[in-house]
XYZ file of C-alpha atoms in Angstrom:
271
model
C 16.540 26.524 20.071
C 12.833 25.991 21.266
C 11.496 27.594 17.942
C 13.639 25.692 16.055
C 12.664 22.206 17.789
C 9.167 23.069 17.425
C 9.490 23.630 13.615
C 10.532 20.345 12.910
C 8.078 19.055 14.797
C 5.540 20.276 13.297
C 6.771 19.660 9.729
C 6.915 15.727 10.690
C 3.512 15.686 11.556
C 2.398 18.011 8.435
C 4.375 15.704 5.932
C 2.930 12.800 7.743
C -0.724 14.057 6.745
C 0.591 15.538 3.336
C 1.624 11.462 2.206
C -1.532 10.456 3.880
C -3.683 11.998 1.832
C -1.227 11.328 -1.395
C -1.865 7.534 -0.482
C -5.558 8.057 -0.082
C -5.827 10.160 -3.343
C -3.568 7.328 -5.262
C -6.137 4.442 -3.758
C -9.454 6.381 -4.711
C -8.782 9.598 -6.969
C -10.319 12.687 -5.523
C -9.775 16.157 -6.418
C -10.572 16.618 -2.587
C -8.007 14.477 -1.830
C -4.992 15.593 -3.967
C -6.192 19.924 -3.494
C -5.242 18.707 0.731
C -2.117 16.901 -0.050
C -0.426 19.640 -2.584
C -1.450 22.320 0.252
C -0.075 20.069 3.009
C 3.161 19.507 1.115
C 3.424 23.332 0.100
C 3.334 24.045 3.920
C 5.917 21.626 4.343
C 8.304 23.642 1.662
C 7.564 26.560 3.369
C 8.442 25.680 6.126
C 11.538 23.856 4.789
C 12.404 27.232 2.802
C 11.814 28.860 6.150
C 14.086 27.392 8.119
C 16.591 27.553 5.247
C 16.785 31.165 5.326
C 17.159 32.039 8.641
C 19.762 29.171 8.693
C 21.561 31.582 5.981
C 21.485 34.412 7.795
C 22.380 32.384 10.571
C 19.400 32.791 13.086
C 19.163 29.215 13.731
C 22.826 27.752 15.145
C 24.110 24.355 13.011
C 22.630 22.047 15.391
C 23.835 18.948 13.309
C 26.680 18.526 9.998
C 23.484 17.054 7.966
C 22.183 19.998 6.490
C 22.893 18.245 3.478
C 20.577 16.314 3.572
C 18.227 18.792 4.417
C 18.932 20.535 1.249
C 18.592 17.256 -1.063
C 14.947 17.106 0.483
C 14.287 20.783 0.081
C 14.906 20.083 -3.846
C 12.925 16.907 -4.140
C 9.886 18.563 -2.553
C 10.571 21.845 -4.567
C 10.948 19.069 -7.470
C 7.917 17.408 -6.678
C 5.768 20.250 -6.325
C 6.455 21.578 -9.727
C 5.789 17.843 -11.378
C 2.389 17.866 -9.812
C 1.152 21.037 -10.842
C 2.482 20.434 -14.861
C 1.006 16.591 -14.542
C -0.452 14.109 -11.965
C 2.070 11.205 -11.974
C 0.402 10.247 -8.384
C 2.641 7.084 -7.818
C 6.093 8.822 -8.833
C 4.624 11.646 -6.433
C 4.098 9.160 -3.656
C 7.308 7.195 -3.669
C 9.340 11.030 -4.050
C 7.782 12.315 -1.018
C 7.987 8.894 0.933
C 11.778 9.547 0.048
C 12.239 13.020 0.617
C 10.252 12.212 4.269
C 12.430 9.348 5.131
C 16.104 12.135 4.140
C 14.253 14.924 5.975
C 13.373 12.797 9.472
C 17.434 11.485 9.336
C 18.333 15.325 8.895
C 16.054 16.720 11.955
C 16.673 13.659 14.298
C 20.004 12.016 13.167
C 22.364 13.557 16.473
C 26.180 13.132 15.887
C 28.801 15.227 17.053
C 26.378 17.496 19.445
C 26.370 18.243 22.942
C 24.741 15.120 25.486
C 21.731 17.613 26.347
C 20.805 18.117 22.606
C 21.238 14.330 21.809
C 19.130 13.636 24.208
C 16.653 16.055 23.130
C 16.431 15.162 19.376
C 15.978 10.920 20.415
C 13.191 11.739 23.220
C 11.171 13.616 20.433
C 12.002 11.371 18.046
C 10.802 8.739 20.177
C 7.847 10.159 20.766
C 6.660 10.665 17.661
C 7.500 7.195 16.050
C 5.459 6.013 19.138
C 2.108 8.022 18.080
C 2.770 7.476 14.623
C 2.921 3.505 15.358
C 0.058 3.784 18.017
C -1.852 5.483 15.101
C -1.766 2.620 12.745
C -2.520 0.176 15.030
C -5.505 1.936 16.034
C -6.236 2.083 12.614
C -6.029 -1.635 12.010
C -8.076 -2.095 14.910
C -10.917 0.012 13.677
C -10.452 -1.966 10.267
C -10.938 -5.692 11.781
C -14.045 -4.223 12.897
C -15.468 -2.686 10.480
C -14.509 -6.216 8.450
C -16.064 -8.046 11.249
C -19.183 -5.768 10.840
C -18.819 -6.251 7.118
C -19.087 -10.103 7.758
C -21.971 -9.742 10.237
C -24.335 -7.644 7.440
C -23.444 -9.975 4.733
C -24.676 -12.793 6.574
C -27.575 -11.277 7.808
C -28.419 -10.721 4.080
C -27.663 -13.999 2.783
C -30.485 -15.328 5.380
C -32.676 -12.462 4.708
C -32.860 -11.397 8.207
C -34.538 -7.704 8.046
C -33.587 -6.658 11.690
C -32.834 -3.898 13.632
C -29.384 -4.189 13.752
C -29.341 -4.787 9.782
C -31.593 -1.406 9.044
C -28.542 -0.022 11.277
C -25.444 -0.883 9.862
C -24.051 1.105 7.076
C -24.148 -0.101 3.455
C -21.359 -2.771 2.319
C -19.636 -0.404 -0.034
C -19.644 1.973 2.143
C -18.288 -0.554 5.181
C -15.797 -1.677 2.279
C -14.273 1.864 1.731
C -13.466 2.595 4.854
C -12.480 -0.963 5.501
C -9.719 0.288 2.367
C -8.907 3.317 3.733
C -8.382 2.300 7.235
C -5.576 -0.376 6.472
C -3.809 1.939 3.686
C -3.894 4.684 6.186
C -2.393 2.026 8.960
C 0.175 1.227 6.785
C 1.122 4.449 5.594
C 1.374 5.247 9.392
C 3.207 1.874 10.251
C 5.726 2.469 7.218
C 6.183 6.174 8.518
C 6.588 4.939 12.412
C 9.683 2.215 11.132
C 11.767 4.547 9.269
C 11.675 6.705 12.733
C 11.835 3.813 14.737
C 15.051 2.843 12.160
C 16.580 5.852 12.906
C 16.188 6.215 16.718
C 16.947 2.470 17.253
C 20.573 3.017 15.368
C 21.742 5.749 17.201
C 20.670 3.818 21.038
C 21.444 0.332 20.458
C 23.346 0.201 17.018
C 23.786 -2.377 14.238
C 22.250 -5.078 16.371
C 19.012 -3.414 16.741
C 17.864 -5.757 13.848
C 17.897 -8.854 16.822
C 15.172 -7.425 17.965
C 12.323 -9.797 17.239
C 9.752 -6.479 17.994
C 11.407 -5.206 14.632
C 11.008 -7.578 12.467
C 7.573 -8.438 14.163
C 6.688 -5.005 12.965
C 8.064 -5.660 9.605
C 6.015 -8.539 9.493
C 2.904 -6.660 10.641
C 3.636 -4.218 7.117
C 4.378 -6.964 5.031
C 0.991 -8.386 6.269
C -1.269 -5.178 5.183
C 0.662 -3.958 2.965
C 0.061 -7.355 1.103
C -3.297 -6.898 2.044
C -4.012 -3.768 1.031
C -1.840 -4.424 -2.408
C -4.741 -7.294 -3.389
C -7.552 -4.673 -2.727
C -5.943 -1.996 -5.240
C -5.770 -4.915 -7.637
C -9.116 -6.194 -7.112
C -8.196 -9.318 -6.135
C -9.097 -9.328 -2.842
C -12.833 -7.644 -2.284
C -16.258 -8.205 -0.644
C -16.191 -11.171 2.012
C -12.479 -12.220 0.879
C -10.873 -8.617 2.065
C -13.190 -8.351 5.133
C -11.273 -12.343 6.444
C -8.148 -11.521 6.006
C -8.759 -8.272 6.990
C -10.223 -9.768 10.387
C -7.404 -12.562 10.722
C -4.806 -9.640 10.585
C -5.570 -8.883 13.768
C -3.907 -11.973 14.985
C -0.398 -10.296 13.670
C -0.489 -7.239 15.455
C -1.406 -9.199 18.876
C 2.087 -11.382 18.290
C 3.964 -8.358 17.559
C 2.275 -6.622 20.825
C 3.214 -9.621 22.852
C 6.960 -9.518 21.415
C 6.947 -6.097 22.523
C 6.797 -7.222 26.120
C 9.220 -9.914 25.955
C 12.803 -9.717 27.645
C 14.674 -10.157 24.310
C 13.191 -6.914 22.835
C 14.451 -3.604 23.448
C 11.257 -2.565 22.907
C 9.822 -3.249 27.036
C 12.235 -0.550 28.676
C 11.386 2.168 26.065
């Protein structure tokens, strides 16, 4: 059982990394990011194929009744690998893999008709991965705000023609903007993954009423704000100082969301 759960957790993390590099390739076409994303997705396929083989020969017992979801996810990954090999369909591949990740997460962590011990194990692993992804997302957003602040400082010093030591130590504007966009992209994708896992957890512990939790609504607002910032930057509608200002101000949405998680109306205050 320990080996099976280890493979599950490892597969989820590898799949998340594959999505991260796929999104990076979509944002800025990169052969390196594309190869890494494809390699990680291939590793996910190999892990799924290994589990499928072990289940066929009954080395792993059937943990849930949702094995059809596993086969469905495996087929989606297989077809995505084939299509990626034949032609570069970045947007299609990204959406297909995100959908497949959701199906796989439901299969791995949706505990129904299992023993209480196994159910507790599944939920504890699920909430750990959910919190890990959420913390990484908020860290990326925080670093993006810091990077945006440095961009504004650099442009202010250049405008005032203050050629001091601070200006010489700061990165170039192009580099700061590239790092800024990459951090926003990474944070948005990680938060989306965290929300997918969080919804699976909340549905099993709270029920349908989990949508009434203000923390979840706040997290959706954070995802919307940074997703909108990312969209505008990809479409080249926002760049330079405008992008930096919006990224800097967006951090206040995260602060409000954190305060909501500490309120008594949210079940997150005891997680």
